[in-house]
Amino acid sequence: MKIAILVFDKLTALDAIGPYEVFSRIPGAELRMVAKQAGTHRSDTGALGISADLSIAELPDPDVVLIGGGEGNQALMDDPEFLDWLRTADETTTWTTSVCTGSLVLGAAGLLDGKRATSHWAYRERLREYGAEPVAERVVIDGKVVTAAGVSAGIDMALQLVAMEYGQELARGIQLGIEYDPEPPFDAGSPEKVDDRLVELVRQFA
């Protein structure tokens, strides 16, 4: 299985690195970080560089493609060359996936029309602009399109994909191996769990 995780400037790092930690433990999988141009790309904070070994032109036919979020994906949404690559890749993928606002990129490529999909809560309603039905769920599977909500949900999505492709035993083993057993210090992971003041404060920076 060839897995392509997209890297771009101003990417939210965990959107890519969370699924990477899961997918990298699939025996025999070919995992590649790809970008429009190969090389190092800085995350949305500027503090982290992530290296893409291949350009998208060098990997036109991945079995799994994953698009993360971050303010840098606006450039992708306005890039005809990139969107053409994504549409072409989708023709032969087993799974076309996104994390956080990466789903807006799938939408811009025309891949969400008539589909249920999710995104970061602050941007979820924008999916309607692309003909999608926004769903307030952590992971949404509609055909071969799989979208995950904000940032950390990418780990959940990746584990679900491993389970569907290789069985629960491998997925559970990977989960154990990375000790993914979250016990957050606060029950504040969705807007439904906090007061409106905090929601509006976070929305200003989302």
mmCIF file of C-alpha atoms in Angstrom:
data_model
loop_
_atom_site.group_PDB
_atom_site.id
_atom_site.type_symbol
_atom_site.label_atom_id
_atom_site.label_comp_id
_atom_site.label_asym_id
_atom_site.label_seq_id
_atom_site.Cartn_x
_atom_site.Cartn_y
_atom_site.Cartn_z
ATOM 1 C CA MET A 1 0.000 0.000 0.000
ATOM 2 C CA LYS A 2 1.345 3.411 -1.032
ATOM 3 C CA ILE A 3 0.368 6.128 1.437
ATOM 4 C CA ALA A 4 0.894 9.803 0.576
ATOM 5 C CA ILE A 5 0.685 12.379 3.368
ATOM 6 C CA LEU A 6 0.689 15.909 2.022
ATOM 7 C CA VAL A 7 3.072 18.515 3.400
ATOM 8 C CA PHE A 8 2.779 22.242 2.729
ATOM 9 C CA ASP A 9 3.841 25.516 4.271
ATOM 10 C CA LYS A 10 1.706 26.501 7.288
ATOM 11 C CA LEU A 11 0.429 22.975 7.821
ATOM 12 C CA THR A 12 -0.920 22.126 11.277
ATOM 13 C CA ALA A 13 1.741 19.577 12.121
ATOM 14 C CA LEU A 14 -0.279 17.022 14.102
ATOM 15 C CA ASP A 15 -2.773 16.719 11.239
ATOM 16 C CA ALA A 16 -0.025 14.917 9.336
ATOM 17 C CA ILE A 17 2.161 13.543 12.116
ATOM 18 C CA GLY A 18 -0.654 11.887 14.101
ATOM 19 C CA PRO A 19 -1.716 9.668 11.178
ATOM 20 C CA TYR A 20 1.946 9.218 10.235
ATOM 21 C CA GLU A 21 2.645 7.582 13.608
ATOM 22 C CA VAL A 22 -0.135 5.059 12.920
ATOM 23 C CA PHE A 23 0.483 4.413 9.214
ATOM 24 C CA SER A 24 4.248 4.100 9.657
ATOM 25 C CA ARG A 25 3.667 0.946 11.702
ATOM 26 C CA ILE A 26 1.786 -0.942 8.965
ATOM 27 C CA PRO A 27 4.053 -3.817 7.877
ATOM 28 C CA GLY A 28 5.143 -3.403 4.280
ATOM 29 C CA ALA A 29 3.410 -0.084 3.658
ATOM 30 C CA GLU A 30 5.203 2.520 1.551
ATOM 31 C CA LEU A 31 4.697 5.760 3.448
ATOM 32 C CA ARG A 32 5.770 8.989 1.765
ATOM 33 C CA MET A 33 5.531 12.628 2.755
ATOM 34 C CA VAL A 34 4.788 14.520 -0.459
ATOM 35 C CA ALA A 35 4.448 18.163 -1.406
ATOM 36 C CA LYS A 36 3.930 20.196 -4.522
ATOM 37 C CA GLN A 37 7.692 20.708 -4.378
ATOM 38 C CA ALA A 38 9.891 18.318 -2.416
ATOM 39 C CA GLY A 39 11.878 19.751 0.461
ATOM 40 C CA THR A 40 11.276 21.158 3.920
ATOM 41 C CA HIS A 41 8.067 23.020 4.667
ATOM 42 C CA ARG A 42 7.417 25.003 7.846
ATOM 43 C CA SER A 43 4.386 24.321 10.052
ATOM 44 C CA ASP A 44 1.764 26.950 10.856
ATOM 45 C CA THR A 45 3.722 28.053 13.937
ATOM 46 C CA GLY A 46 6.945 28.340 11.970
ATOM 47 C CA ALA A 47 8.745 26.373 14.670
ATOM 48 C CA LEU A 48 8.765 22.989 12.936
ATOM 49 C CA GLY A 49 10.020 21.931 9.543
ATOM 50 C CA ILE A 50 8.620 18.795 7.902
ATOM 51 C CA SER A 51 10.482 17.292 4.975
ATOM 52 C CA ALA A 52 8.723 15.975 1.884
ATOM 53 C CA ASP A 53 10.845 13.398 0.069
ATOM 54 C CA LEU A 54 8.775 13.446 -3.110
ATOM 55 C CA SER A 55 6.895 15.952 -5.182
ATOM 56 C CA ILE A 56 3.281 15.129 -5.962
ATOM 57 C CA ALA A 57 4.298 14.625 -9.602
ATOM 58 C CA GLU A 58 6.520 11.747 -8.498
ATOM 59 C CA LEU A 59 3.625 9.923 -6.823
ATOM 60 C CA PRO A 60 0.547 10.221 -9.042
ATOM 61 C CA ASP A 61 -1.183 7.031 -7.874
ATOM 62 C CA PRO A 62 -1.180 6.598 -4.075
ATOM 63 C CA ASP A 63 -3.505 4.035 -2.530
ATOM 64 C CA VAL A 64 -4.166 6.412 0.364
ATOM 65 C CA VAL A 65 -3.888 10.176 0.199
ATOM 66 C CA LEU A 66 -4.168 12.345 3.299
ATOM 67 C CA ILE A 67 -4.646 16.119 3.301
ATOM 68 C CA GLY A 68 -4.169 17.964 6.581
ATOM 69 C CA GLY A 69 -5.323 21.391 7.663
ATOM 70 C CA GLY A 70 -3.775 24.691 8.572
ATOM 71 C CA GLU A 71 -3.905 28.170 7.108
ATOM 72 C CA GLY A 72 -1.554 27.107 4.330
ATOM 73 C CA ASN A 73 -4.152 24.935 2.696
ATOM 74 C CA GLN A 74 -5.915 28.022 1.321
ATOM 75 C CA ALA A 75 -3.133 28.186 -1.268
ATOM 76 C CA LEU A 76 -3.870 24.583 -2.241
ATOM 77 C CA MET A 77 -7.556 25.349 -2.638
ATOM 78 C CA ASP A 78 -6.653 28.028 -5.184
ATOM 79 C CA ASP A 79 -4.043 25.958 -7.045
ATOM 80 C CA PRO A 80 -5.402 24.328 -10.236
ATOM 81 C CA GLU A 81 -2.293 22.165 -10.702
ATOM 82 C CA PHE A 82 -2.539 20.714 -7.216
ATOM 83 C CA LEU A 83 -6.309 20.191 -7.432
ATOM 84 C CA ASP A 84 -5.855 18.371 -10.752
ATOM 85 C CA TRP A 85 -3.314 16.060 -9.076
ATOM 86 C CA LEU A 86 -5.708 15.387 -6.204
ATOM 87 C CA ARG A 87 -8.626 14.610 -8.528
ATOM 88 C CA THR A 88 -6.449 12.312 -10.625
ATOM 89 C CA ALA A 89 -5.108 10.534 -7.555
ATOM 90 C CA ASP A 90 -8.646 10.085 -6.230
ATOM 91 C CA GLU A 91 -9.607 8.166 -9.365
ATOM 92 C CA THR A 92 -7.463 5.219 -8.236
ATOM 93 C CA THR A 93 -7.129 5.602 -4.455
ATOM 94 C CA THR A 94 -8.520 3.074 -2.052
ATOM 95 C CA TRP A 95 -9.038 5.847 0.491
ATOM 96 C CA THR A 96 -9.056 9.629 0.044
ATOM 97 C CA THR A 97 -8.770 11.231 3.458
ATOM 98 C CA SER A 98 -8.434 14.499 5.319
ATOM 99 C CA VAL A 99 -7.857 15.829 8.805
ATOM 100 C CA CYS A 100 -9.247 19.090 10.145
ATOM 101 C CA THR A 101 -9.654 21.749 7.410
ATOM 102 C CA GLY A 102 -8.044 19.416 4.907
ATOM 103 C CA SER A 103 -11.631 18.480 4.075
ATOM 104 C CA LEU A 104 -12.078 21.949 2.558
ATOM 105 C CA VAL A 105 -9.318 21.064 0.104
ATOM 106 C CA LEU A 106 -11.176 17.882 -0.831
ATOM 107 C CA GLY A 107 -14.240 20.052 -1.303
ATOM 108 C CA ALA A 108 -12.385 22.521 -3.508
ATOM 109 C CA ALA A 109 -11.334 19.578 -5.700
ATOM 110 C CA GLY A 110 -14.991 18.586 -6.079
ATOM 111 C CA LEU A 111 -14.611 15.360 -4.115
ATOM 112 C CA LEU A 112 -17.234 16.016 -1.424
ATOM 113 C CA ASP A 113 -20.302 16.812 -3.506
ATOM 114 C CA GLY A 114 -23.263 14.944 -1.999
ATOM 115 C CA LYS A 115 -21.126 13.364 0.725
ATOM 116 C CA ARG A 116 -21.234 13.504 4.499
ATOM 117 C CA ALA A 117 -18.044 15.038 5.873
ATOM 118 C CA THR A 118 -16.527 16.697 8.905
ATOM 119 C CA SER A 119 -13.835 19.236 9.730
ATOM 120 C CA HIS A 120 -12.635 21.357 12.634
ATOM 121 C CA TRP A 121 -15.765 22.643 14.392
ATOM 122 C CA ALA A 122 -14.998 26.278 13.565
ATOM 123 C CA TYR A 123 -14.992 25.511 9.813
ATOM 124 C CA ARG A 124 -17.399 22.599 9.539
ATOM 125 C CA GLU A 125 -20.315 24.600 8.112
ATOM 126 C CA ARG A 126 -18.130 25.782 5.234
ATOM 127 C CA LEU A 127 -18.358 22.271 3.829
ATOM 128 C CA ARG A 128 -21.812 23.205 2.520
ATOM 129 C CA GLU A 129 -20.100 25.517 0.024
ATOM 130 C CA TYR A 130 -18.790 22.384 -1.680
ATOM 131 C CA GLY A 131 -22.021 20.413 -1.717
ATOM 132 C CA ALA A 132 -21.189 18.354 1.365
ATOM 133 C CA GLU A 133 -23.368 17.601 4.379
ATOM 134 C CA PRO A 134 -21.467 18.728 7.504
ATOM 135 C CA VAL A 135 -21.527 16.122 10.265
ATOM 136 C CA ALA A 136 -20.528 16.762 13.875
ATOM 137 C CA GLU A 137 -18.651 13.487 14.270
ATOM 138 C CA ARG A 138 -15.007 12.738 14.964
ATOM 139 C CA VAL A 139 -14.532 10.511 11.915
ATOM 140 C CA VAL A 140 -16.922 10.323 8.951
ATOM 141 C CA ILE A 141 -16.725 7.600 6.302
ATOM 142 C CA ASP A 142 -18.692 8.080 3.091
ATOM 143 C CA GLY A 143 -17.660 5.613 0.432
ATOM 144 C CA LYS A 144 -13.902 5.824 0.112
ATOM 145 C CA VAL A 145 -13.769 9.403 1.397
ATOM 146 C CA VAL A 146 -12.836 9.597 5.072
ATOM 147 C CA THR A 147 -12.751 12.927 6.899
ATOM 148 C CA ALA A 148 -11.604 13.553 10.460
ATOM 149 C CA ALA A 149 -12.478 16.489 12.688
ATOM 150 C CA GLY A 150 -9.889 18.762 14.274
ATOM 151 C CA VAL A 151 -6.202 17.848 14.620
ATOM 152 C CA SER A 152 -6.103 14.923 17.103
ATOM 153 C CA ALA A 153 -8.987 13.161 15.333
ATOM 154 C CA GLY A 154 -6.513 12.150 12.633
ATOM 155 C CA ILE A 155 -5.127 9.467 14.933
ATOM 156 C CA ASP A 156 -8.595 7.978 15.371
ATOM 157 C CA MET A 157 -9.157 8.037 11.619
ATOM 158 C CA ALA A 158 -5.852 6.344 10.879
ATOM 159 C CA LEU A 159 -6.558 3.563 13.361
ATOM 160 C CA GLN A 160 -9.981 3.004 11.802
ATOM 161 C CA LEU A 161 -8.437 2.741 8.342
ATOM 162 C CA VAL A 162 -5.877 0.212 9.568
ATOM 163 C CA ALA A 163 -8.689 -1.836 11.103
ATOM 164 C CA MET A 164 -10.706 -1.784 7.872
ATOM 165 C CA GLU A 165 -7.738 -2.712 5.676
ATOM 166 C CA TYR A 166 -5.780 -5.072 7.928
ATOM 167 C CA GLY A 167 -8.088 -6.061 10.774
ATOM 168 C CA GLN A 168 -8.653 -4.961 14.333
ATOM 169 C CA GLU A 169 -5.766 -6.967 15.746
ATOM 170 C CA LEU A 170 -3.167 -4.878 13.926
ATOM 171 C CA ALA A 171 -5.018 -1.644 14.675
ATOM 172 C CA ARG A 172 -5.242 -2.497 18.357
ATOM 173 C CA GLY A 173 -1.595 -3.469 18.400
ATOM 174 C CA ILE A 174 -0.578 -0.163 16.847
ATOM 175 C CA GLN A 175 -2.740 1.721 19.330
ATOM 176 C CA LEU A 176 -1.047 -0.115 22.164
ATOM 177 C CA GLY A 177 2.381 0.429 20.666
ATOM 178 C CA ILE A 178 1.957 4.196 20.511
ATOM 179 C CA GLU A 179 0.181 4.118 23.895
ATOM 180 C CA TYR A 180 -2.762 6.051 22.534
ATOM 181 C CA ASP A 181 -4.849 6.028 25.700
ATOM 182 C CA PRO A 182 -5.943 9.652 26.097
ATOM 183 C CA GLU A 183 -7.072 11.009 29.434
ATOM 184 C CA PRO A 184 -7.219 14.771 28.828
ATOM 185 C CA PRO A 185 -6.964 16.973 31.919
ATOM 186 C CA PHE A 186 -10.091 18.907 30.886
ATOM 187 C CA ASP A 187 -13.362 17.910 29.267
ATOM 188 C CA ALA A 188 -13.115 20.792 26.818
ATOM 189 C CA GLY A 189 -12.501 19.118 23.477
ATOM 190 C CA SER A 190 -15.623 20.298 21.655
ATOM 191 C CA PRO A 191 -17.678 23.512 21.649
ATOM 192 C CA GLU A 192 -20.646 21.668 23.145
ATOM 193 C CA LYS A 193 -18.650 21.062 26.328
ATOM 194 C CA VAL A 194 -17.585 24.628 27.123
ATOM 195 C CA ASP A 195 -19.218 28.023 27.571
ATOM 196 C CA ASP A 196 -19.830 30.430 24.706
ATOM 197 C CA ARG A 197 -17.145 32.827 25.937
ATOM 198 C CA LEU A 198 -14.422 30.216 25.432
ATOM 199 C CA VAL A 199 -15.835 29.185 22.067
ATOM 200 C CA GLU A 200 -15.684 32.758 20.789
ATOM 201 C CA LEU A 201 -12.184 33.269 22.207
ATOM 202 C CA VAL A 202 -10.867 30.183 20.428
ATOM 203 C CA ARG A 203 -12.744 31.020 17.235
ATOM 204 C CA GLN A 204 -10.723 34.245 16.960
ATOM 205 C CA PHE A 205 -7.529 32.217 16.599
ATOM 206 C CA ALA A 206 -8.809 29.097 14.783
#
